[in-house]
Amino acid sequence: MCGLDFFCMATKSAFFILLLETVVKIQALKGFKDIVPGEVELWQYLEKVAREIFECFNFSEIRLPILEETELFARSIGEATDIVEKEMYTFVDKKITMRPEATASLLRAYIEHGMYVQKPVQRLFTIGPMFRHERPQKGRLRQFHQMDVEVLGSENPRVDAELMAMGAMLLGELGISVSLEVNSLGCPECRPGYRTQLISYITERLDALCGDCKRRSSTNPLRVLDCKVPTCREQMLSAPALQDHLCAPCADHFEKVQAGLKQLNVVYSLNKFMVRGLDYYCRTTFEFITSDLGAQAAVGAGGRYDGLVETLGGPKNSPGIGFAMGMERLVLLLQQQEKDYGTAEAVDLFIAGIGEHGSHGGFALAHALRAEKYKIAMDHEGRSLKSQMKQAHKACARFVLIIGDAELASGKGVLRNMATEQQQEVLLAVADIAALIPFLKNSTY
Ligand code: HAM
């Protein structure tokens, strides 16, 4: 090798090492989280329990797109809300937004498919990711998941009570203890009068309020009521309450909602400061609150939005009510219970093929058993029997089938029951998987 060749090689390897060292790991975005095996079982459990309960209350699932026209959220959630003003992931040039919540999309679909014609009252639920550009912290993410339920087409206060009872039942089934806080936000008849009174109360105290509240005092004065800043809270303690300014139909509705809750033995308290961060609400609003998650106390929330379908281009007089549960928060609470939700890894049979021939024999057998719906694991890397037994333990395999040259020659493999440690010979031919199935079905022999 000449000196120049050597120089070129050395330079190349130095460059290669440099390249290896400078390859930067790509990580998930801040506020976006992977749900990995080991954790995903808890999510599956949560969904299963929710689906069972939604079914008992006669809800049907609807699956919705993640991207919608920005206008849909601006018109429903409200231009002056934090969500629309600051938190939406919007492709400005295309005027489309990744949904920050599910209600607007669900109503868009309800109107688009003329669902109000098919059934006078539609009960729908959807489960999936939502996107809000908030400051991430425990229980608050930028991509988070909601289980969202909506009842469209009924104004009956019993529906409000029934929905809250369903939320309480779901949380009870999950062993999560919460308090249910309820309020009424009135309607376009009674709210303007109250709003005027509230603005004059706020104006008298404007200097003592935080910057956000000063701004909101004219754009969205009701939001001043639920500001979390202690000085603002103090100032608002004796603010007029909407509950005391409801028009007769709203007062009657609210009374009947409470009677329904009592009839169903749902424990609740009234919270005159709850206004919710979305503008579409009227009359009943509610939140399920936990004391076990620090600042992110609401595990679920919702309310009535009687004018919203019409605002989005649907038929007149189409009332609606719904709520959404935050799945990350529910998962955090379930994790605190330290229960075992099973692992996805427990397999019926681990096939340990020894050497190329053993692996080759096990390959087709695994496929035939999987076609019979058995959960089979197998190593394709030609590892030692010891290493494969370790993998079988990790996978919580009920059985291990050992196939080496001797077993192939005799046409019989060694089946080991991992619980009893008993071993037994079984026929290996794919055509004879019937010989294995009784063992897999019933682990005693
Ligand atoms: P929301 O109060 O904005 O209401 O959200 C409902 C629930 O979603 C919250 O109580 C919380 O558990 C969860 N959540 C919200 N933001 C985050 C976040 N950044 N990270 C983790 N969890 C979060 C709505 O979205 C309405 N659409 C509910 C509704 C349905 N109203 C009527 N129908």
Coordinates of C-alpha atoms and ligand atoms in Angstrom, one line a residue:
M1 CA 0.0 0.0 0.0
C2 CA 1.5 3.4 -0.9
G3 CA 1.6 6.2 1.5
L4 CA -1.2 8.1 -0.3
D5 CA -3.5 5.1 -0.1
F6 CA -2.8 4.7 3.6
F7 CA -3.5 8.5 4.1
C8 CA -6.8 8.2 2.2
M9 CA -7.9 5.1 4.2
A10 CA -7.0 6.8 7.5
T11 CA -8.9 10.0 6.5
K12 CA -12.0 7.9 5.5
S13 CA -12.1 6.0 8.8
A14 CA -11.6 9.2 10.8
F15 CA -14.5 10.7 8.8
F16 CA -16.6 7.6 9.5
I17 CA -15.9 7.7 13.2
L18 CA -16.7 11.4 13.2
L19 CA -20.0 10.7 11.4
L20 CA -20.9 8.0 14.0
E21 CA -20.2 10.4 16.8
T22 CA -22.2 13.3 15.3
V23 CA -25.4 11.3 14.5
V24 CA -27.9 12.9 16.8
K25 CA -30.7 10.8 18.3
I26 CA -34.1 11.9 17.2
Q27 CA -36.5 12.1 20.1
A28 CA -40.3 12.5 20.4
L29 CA -41.5 16.1 20.5
K30 CA -42.0 17.8 23.8
G31 CA -45.5 17.0 25.1
F32 CA -45.9 14.0 22.7
K33 CA -45.5 10.5 24.3
D34 CA -45.1 7.0 23.1
I35 CA -47.3 4.4 24.8
V36 CA -45.0 1.4 25.0
P37 CA -45.7 -2.3 25.7
G38 CA -46.1 -2.7 29.5
E39 CA -48.1 0.5 29.6
V40 CA -50.3 -0.1 26.6
E41 CA -52.2 -2.9 28.5
L42 CA -53.5 -0.4 30.9
W43 CA -54.8 1.7 28.0
Q44 CA -56.5 -1.3 26.5
Y45 CA -58.1 -2.1 29.9
L46 CA -59.3 1.5 30.2
E47 CA -60.8 1.4 26.7
K48 CA -62.4 -2.0 27.3
V49 CA -64.1 -0.9 30.5
A50 CA -65.3 2.3 28.8
R51 CA -66.6 0.6 25.7
E52 CA -68.6 -1.9 27.9
I53 CA -70.2 1.0 29.8
F54 CA -70.9 3.1 26.8
E55 CA -72.6 0.1 25.2
C56 CA -74.8 -0.4 28.3
F57 CA -76.0 3.2 27.8
N58 CA -76.7 2.4 24.1
F59 CA -73.9 4.6 22.6
S60 CA -72.5 3.8 19.1
E61 CA -68.9 4.4 18.1
I62 CA -68.0 7.0 15.5
R63 CA -64.4 7.5 14.2
L64 CA -63.4 11.0 13.0
P65 CA -60.6 12.6 11.1
I66 CA -57.8 14.4 13.0
L67 CA -57.6 17.3 10.5
E68 CA -60.5 19.7 10.1
E69 CA -61.1 23.1 8.7
T70 CA -59.8 25.7 11.2
E71 CA -63.1 27.5 10.9
L72 CA -64.9 24.5 12.5
F73 CA -63.1 25.1 15.8
A74 CA -63.1 28.9 15.7
R75 CA -66.8 28.9 15.2
S76 CA -67.6 26.3 17.9
I77 CA -65.0 26.6 20.6
G78 CA -64.9 30.4 20.2
E79 CA -62.4 32.9 18.8
A80 CA -61.7 34.4 22.3
T81 CA -60.8 31.1 24.0
D82 CA -57.3 30.0 24.9
I83 CA -57.7 26.9 22.8
V84 CA -58.4 28.9 19.6
E85 CA -56.3 31.9 20.4
K86 CA -53.1 30.1 21.4
E87 CA -53.2 26.4 21.5
M88 CA -54.2 25.0 18.1
Y89 CA -51.8 23.3 15.7
T90 CA -52.9 25.0 12.5
F91 CA -51.5 24.7 9.0
V92 CA -52.0 28.4 8.3
D93 CA -51.6 28.3 4.6
K94 CA -54.1 25.4 4.2
K95 CA -56.5 26.8 6.9
I96 CA -56.7 23.4 8.5
T97 CA -56.2 22.4 12.2
M98 CA -55.4 19.2 14.1
R99 CA -58.4 18.8 16.3
P100 CA -58.0 20.2 19.8
E101 CA -61.1 18.3 21.0
A102 CA -63.7 16.0 19.5
T103 CA -67.1 17.7 20.0
A104 CA -66.8 20.0 17.0
S105 CA -65.7 17.2 14.7
L106 CA -68.4 14.9 15.9
L107 CA -71.1 17.6 15.3
R108 CA -69.7 18.3 11.9
A109 CA -70.0 14.6 11.0
Y110 CA -73.5 14.5 12.6
I111 CA -74.6 17.3 10.3
E112 CA -72.7 16.1 7.2
H113 CA -74.3 12.6 7.4
G114 CA -77.8 13.9 8.2
M115 CA -77.8 11.7 11.3
Y116 CA -80.7 13.7 12.8
V117 CA -82.9 12.2 10.1
Q118 CA -81.9 8.6 10.9
K119 CA -82.7 8.8 14.6
P120 CA -84.3 11.6 16.6
V121 CA -81.7 11.1 19.4
Q122 CA -78.2 10.1 18.5
R123 CA -75.9 8.7 21.2
L124 CA -72.3 8.6 19.9
F125 CA -68.8 8.1 21.4
T126 CA -65.3 8.5 20.0
I127 CA -61.9 7.7 21.3
G128 CA -58.7 9.2 20.0
P129 CA -55.8 11.7 20.1
M130 CA -56.4 15.5 20.4
F131 CA -53.8 18.2 20.0
R132 CA -53.2 21.4 22.1
H133 CA -50.1 23.5 22.3
E134 CA -50.1 23.8 26.1
R135 CA -47.1 23.9 28.5
P136 CA -46.5 20.2 29.2
Q137 CA -46.6 18.9 32.7
K138 CA -47.8 15.8 34.6
G139 CA -51.2 15.0 33.2
R140 CA -51.0 17.7 30.5
L141 CA -49.7 16.9 27.1
R142 CA -49.7 18.4 23.6
Q143 CA -51.0 15.2 22.1
F144 CA -53.5 13.7 24.6
H145 CA -56.3 11.2 24.3
Q146 CA -60.0 11.7 25.1
M147 CA -62.9 9.3 25.4
D148 CA -65.7 11.6 24.2
V149 CA -69.5 11.0 24.4
E150 CA -72.3 13.1 22.9
V151 CA -76.1 12.9 23.0
L152 CA -77.6 14.8 20.2
G153 CA -81.3 15.7 19.8
S154 CA -82.5 15.8 23.4
E155 CA -83.1 18.7 25.7
N156 CA -84.4 16.5 28.5
P157 CA -82.7 17.2 31.8
R158 CA -82.8 13.5 32.5
V159 CA -80.2 13.1 29.7
D160 CA -77.9 15.5 31.6
A161 CA -78.2 13.4 34.8
E162 CA -77.9 10.1 32.9
L163 CA -74.6 11.3 31.2
M164 CA -73.1 12.4 34.5
A165 CA -74.2 9.1 36.1
M166 CA -72.5 7.2 33.2
G167 CA -69.3 9.1 33.8
A168 CA -69.5 8.4 37.5
M169 CA -70.2 4.7 36.8
L170 CA -67.2 4.5 34.6
L171 CA -64.9 6.1 37.1
G172 CA -66.4 3.9 39.9
E173 CA -65.7 0.8 37.8
L174 CA -62.1 1.9 37.3
G175 CA -61.8 2.4 41.1
I176 CA -61.0 6.1 40.6
S177 CA -62.5 8.4 43.2
V178 CA -63.5 11.9 42.1
S179 CA -65.9 14.6 43.0
L180 CA -68.5 15.8 40.5
E181 CA -69.0 19.5 40.3
V182 CA -72.0 21.0 38.5
N183 CA -73.1 24.4 37.4
S184 CA -75.6 26.0 35.0
L185 CA -74.4 28.6 32.5
G186 CA -77.9 29.7 31.5
C187 CA -78.8 30.4 27.9
P188 CA -78.7 33.3 25.4
E189 CA -81.9 34.7 27.2
C190 CA -80.5 35.0 30.7
R191 CA -76.7 35.2 30.2
P192 CA -76.5 38.7 28.7
G193 CA -78.1 40.3 31.7
Y194 CA -75.8 38.4 34.0
R195 CA -72.8 39.3 31.9
T196 CA -73.5 43.0 32.3
Q197 CA -73.7 42.7 36.1
L198 CA -70.5 40.6 36.1
I199 CA -68.6 43.1 33.9
S200 CA -69.5 46.0 36.3
Y201 CA -68.4 43.8 39.3
I202 CA -65.1 43.1 37.5
T203 CA -64.5 46.7 36.4
E204 CA -64.7 47.8 40.1
R205 CA -61.8 45.4 40.8
L206 CA -59.8 45.6 37.6
D207 CA -56.6 46.9 39.1
A208 CA -56.4 43.9 41.4
L209 CA -56.7 41.3 38.7
C210 CA -54.0 39.6 36.7
G211 CA -53.1 40.6 33.1
D212 CA -55.1 37.7 31.6
C213 CA -58.2 38.6 33.6
K214 CA -57.9 42.3 32.6
R215 CA -57.9 41.3 29.0
R216 CA -60.7 38.8 29.4
S217 CA -62.9 41.3 31.3
S218 CA -64.1 42.7 28.0
T219 CA -63.6 39.7 25.6
N220 CA -64.7 36.7 27.8
P221 CA -65.7 38.0 31.3
L222 CA -67.1 34.7 32.5
R223 CA -63.6 33.2 32.3
V224 CA -62.5 35.6 35.0
L225 CA -64.6 33.6 37.4
D226 CA -62.4 30.5 37.1
C227 CA -59.0 32.1 37.0
K228 CA -56.6 30.1 39.1
V229 CA -54.4 33.1 40.3
P230 CA -55.0 33.4 44.1
T231 CA -55.5 37.2 44.1
C232 CA -58.1 37.0 41.3
R233 CA -59.9 34.1 43.1
E234 CA -60.0 36.3 46.2
Q235 CA -61.4 39.2 44.3
M236 CA -64.1 37.1 42.6
L237 CA -65.3 35.3 45.8
S238 CA -68.4 37.5 46.2
A239 CA -69.0 37.9 42.4
P240 CA -72.6 37.5 41.3
A241 CA -73.4 33.8 40.5
L242 CA -75.1 32.8 37.2
Q243 CA -77.0 30.2 39.1
D244 CA -78.9 33.1 40.8
H245 CA -79.7 34.8 37.5
L246 CA -81.1 32.0 35.5
C247 CA -84.3 32.6 33.5
A248 CA -87.3 30.5 34.6
P249 CA -86.8 27.7 31.9
C250 CA -83.1 27.4 32.7
A251 CA -83.8 27.3 36.5
D252 CA -86.4 24.7 35.9
H253 CA -84.0 22.6 33.8
F254 CA -81.2 22.9 36.3
E255 CA -83.6 21.8 39.1
K256 CA -84.7 18.8 37.1
V257 CA -81.0 17.9 36.3
Q258 CA -80.3 17.9 40.1
A259 CA -83.4 15.8 40.8
G260 CA -82.2 13.3 38.2
L261 CA -78.8 13.1 39.9
K262 CA -80.4 12.5 43.2
Q263 CA -82.7 9.8 41.8
L264 CA -79.7 8.0 40.4
N265 CA -77.7 8.5 43.7
V266 CA -75.0 10.4 42.0
V267 CA -73.1 12.5 44.5
Y268 CA -72.4 16.1 43.3
S269 CA -71.7 19.6 44.5
L270 CA -72.6 22.9 43.0
N271 CA -69.7 25.1 41.8
K272 CA -70.8 28.6 40.8
F273 CA -67.3 29.5 39.5
M274 CA -67.1 26.7 36.9
V275 CA -67.4 28.3 33.5
R276 CA -65.3 25.9 31.3
G277 CA -62.8 27.0 28.7
L278 CA -65.0 26.5 25.6
D279 CA -67.6 29.0 24.5
Y280 CA -70.2 26.6 23.2
Y281 CA -71.7 25.7 26.5
C282 CA -75.2 26.7 27.8
R283 CA -77.1 25.4 30.8
T284 CA -75.6 22.3 32.5
T285 CA -71.8 22.1 32.8
F286 CA -69.8 19.7 34.9
E287 CA -66.4 18.4 35.8
F288 CA -65.1 15.2 37.5
I289 CA -62.3 16.4 39.8
T290 CA -59.6 14.4 41.4
S291 CA -57.4 15.5 44.3
D292 CA -54.6 13.0 43.3
L293 CA -53.1 14.6 40.3
G294 CA -51.9 18.0 41.5
A295 CA -52.8 20.9 39.2
Q296 CA -54.4 18.8 36.5
A297 CA -57.4 18.0 38.6
A298 CA -60.1 17.5 35.9
V299 CA -60.2 14.0 34.7
G300 CA -63.3 14.6 32.6
A301 CA -65.6 17.5 31.8
G302 CA -68.5 18.5 29.7
G303 CA -71.8 20.2 29.3
R304 CA -74.8 21.1 27.2
Y305 CA -74.4 23.1 23.9
D306 CA -78.0 23.5 22.6
G307 CA -77.3 26.1 19.9
L308 CA -74.1 24.6 18.5
V309 CA -75.5 22.3 15.8
E310 CA -77.3 25.2 14.3
T311 CA -74.2 27.4 14.5
L312 CA -72.3 24.8 12.5
G313 CA -75.0 24.7 9.7
G314 CA -77.2 22.0 11.1
P315 CA -81.0 22.1 11.7
K316 CA -82.5 24.6 14.2
N317 CA -83.5 23.5 17.7
S318 CA -81.0 20.6 17.8
P319 CA -79.9 20.4 21.5
G320 CA -76.9 18.4 22.6
I321 CA -74.8 17.5 25.6
G322 CA -71.6 15.5 26.1
F323 CA -68.4 15.1 28.0
A324 CA -64.8 13.9 27.5
M325 CA -62.5 12.1 29.8
G326 CA -58.7 12.7 29.6
M327 CA -57.2 9.2 29.2
E328 CA -53.6 10.2 30.2
R329 CA -55.0 11.4 33.6
L330 CA -57.1 8.3 34.0
V331 CA -54.0 6.2 33.2
L332 CA -51.9 8.1 35.8
L333 CA -54.6 7.4 38.4
L334 CA -54.8 3.7 37.5
Q335 CA -51.1 3.4 37.8
Q336 CA -51.3 4.8 41.3
Q337 CA -53.5 1.7 42.1
E338 CA -50.5 -0.6 41.2
K339 CA -52.9 -3.4 40.0
D340 CA -51.7 -6.0 37.5
Y341 CA -53.4 -5.4 34.1
G342 CA -51.7 -8.4 32.5
T343 CA -48.9 -8.3 30.0
A344 CA -49.3 -8.6 26.3
E345 CA -46.3 -10.9 26.3
A346 CA -47.7 -14.1 27.9
V347 CA -47.6 -16.7 25.1
D348 CA -49.0 -20.2 24.9
L349 CA -45.9 -21.8 23.4
F350 CA -42.3 -20.9 22.8
I351 CA -40.7 -23.0 20.1
A352 CA -37.0 -23.4 20.8
G353 CA -35.4 -24.6 17.5
I354 CA -31.9 -25.8 18.1
G355 CA -29.7 -25.2 15.0
E356 CA -30.7 -24.5 11.5
H357 CA -32.7 -27.8 11.1
G358 CA -34.6 -27.4 14.4
S359 CA -35.5 -23.8 13.6
H360 CA -36.6 -24.8 10.1
G361 CA -38.9 -27.5 11.6
G362 CA -40.3 -25.2 14.2
F363 CA -41.0 -22.4 11.6
A364 CA -43.9 -24.2 9.9
L365 CA -45.2 -25.6 13.1
A366 CA -45.5 -22.1 14.6
H367 CA -47.4 -20.9 11.6
A368 CA -49.9 -23.8 11.7
L369 CA -50.5 -23.2 15.4
R370 CA -50.9 -19.5 14.9
A371 CA -53.6 -20.2 12.3
E372 CA -55.4 -22.1 15.1
K373 CA -55.3 -18.8 17.1
Y374 CA -52.5 -19.9 19.6
K375 CA -50.0 -17.3 20.7
I376 CA -46.6 -18.6 19.6
A377 CA -43.2 -17.1 20.1
M378 CA -40.0 -18.3 18.4
D379 CA -36.4 -17.2 18.1
H380 CA -35.1 -16.8 14.5
E381 CA -31.5 -15.9 15.5
G382 CA -30.1 -19.4 16.1
R383 CA -29.4 -18.7 19.8
S384 CA -28.4 -21.4 22.3
L385 CA -31.1 -23.4 24.1
K386 CA -30.2 -21.7 27.4
S387 CA -30.7 -18.2 25.8
Q388 CA -34.0 -19.4 24.3
M389 CA -35.3 -20.7 27.6
K390 CA -34.5 -17.3 29.1
Q391 CA -36.6 -15.7 26.4
A392 CA -39.4 -18.1 27.1
H393 CA -39.4 -17.2 30.8
K394 CA -39.5 -13.5 29.9
A395 CA -42.4 -14.1 27.5
C396 CA -44.2 -15.9 30.4
A397 CA -44.6 -18.9 28.0
R398 CA -46.9 -21.6 29.3
F399 CA -45.0 -24.3 27.3
V400 CA -41.7 -24.6 25.5
L401 CA -41.3 -27.1 22.6
I402 CA -37.7 -28.1 22.0
I403 CA -36.8 -29.2 18.5
G404 CA -33.2 -30.2 17.7
D405 CA -31.6 -32.7 15.2
A406 CA -32.5 -35.7 17.4
E407 CA -36.1 -34.6 17.8
L408 CA -36.4 -34.1 14.0
A409 CA -34.9 -37.5 13.4
S410 CA -37.4 -39.2 15.7
G411 CA -40.3 -36.9 14.6
K412 CA -41.0 -36.1 18.3
G413 CA -40.2 -32.9 20.1
V414 CA -39.9 -32.3 23.8
L415 CA -42.8 -30.3 25.3
R416 CA -42.0 -28.6 28.6
N417 CA -44.7 -27.3 30.9
M418 CA -43.1 -24.2 32.4
A419 CA -45.3 -24.2 35.5
T420 CA -44.9 -27.8 36.5
E421 CA -41.4 -28.3 34.8
Q422 CA -42.7 -31.6 33.5
Q423 CA -41.5 -32.7 30.0
Q424 CA -43.2 -35.0 27.5
E425 CA -42.6 -36.1 24.0
V426 CA -45.1 -34.9 21.3
L427 CA -45.4 -35.6 17.6
L428 CA -43.8 -32.8 15.5
A429 CA -45.3 -33.1 12.0
V430 CA -47.3 -30.0 11.0
A431 CA -50.1 -32.3 10.0
D432 CA -50.1 -33.5 13.7
I433 CA -50.5 -30.2 15.4
A434 CA -53.7 -31.8 16.7
A435 CA -51.5 -33.7 19.1
L436 CA -50.2 -30.4 20.6
I437 CA -53.5 -28.6 20.9
P438 CA -54.8 -30.5 24.0
F439 CA -51.7 -29.5 25.9
L440 CA -52.0 -25.9 25.0
K441 CA -55.7 -25.9 25.8
N442 CA -55.2 -27.5 29.2
S443 CA -51.9 -27.0 30.9
T444 CA -52.2 -30.0 33.2
Y445 CA -50.5 -33.2 32.3
Ligands
HAM1 P1 -62.0 19.9 28.0 O1 -62.3 20.3 29.4 O2 -61.2 20.8 27.2 O3 -63.4 19.6 27.3 O4 -61.3 18.5 28.0 C1 -61.9 17.4 28.6 C2 -60.8 16.6 29.4 O5 -59.7 16.3 28.5 C3 -60.2 17.3 30.5 O6 -61.0 17.2 31.7 C4 -58.9 16.6 30.7 O7 -59.1 15.4 31.5 C5 -58.5 16.2 29.3 N1 -57.5 17.2 28.7 C6 -57.8 18.4 28.2 N2 -56.6 18.9 27.8 C7 -55.6 18.0 28.1 C8 -54.2 18.0 27.9 N3 -53.5 19.0 27.3 N4 -53.5 16.9 28.3 C9 -54.2 15.9 28.9 N5 -55.5 15.9 29.1 C10 -56.2 16.9 28.7 C11 -63.5 19.2 26.0 O8 -62.6 18.9 25.3 C12 -64.9 19.1 25.5 N6 -64.9 18.8 24.1 C13 -65.7 18.1 26.4 C14 -67.1 18.0 25.9 C15 -67.6 17.0 25.2 N7 -68.1 18.9 26.1 C16 -69.2 18.4 25.6 N8 -68.9 17.3 25.0

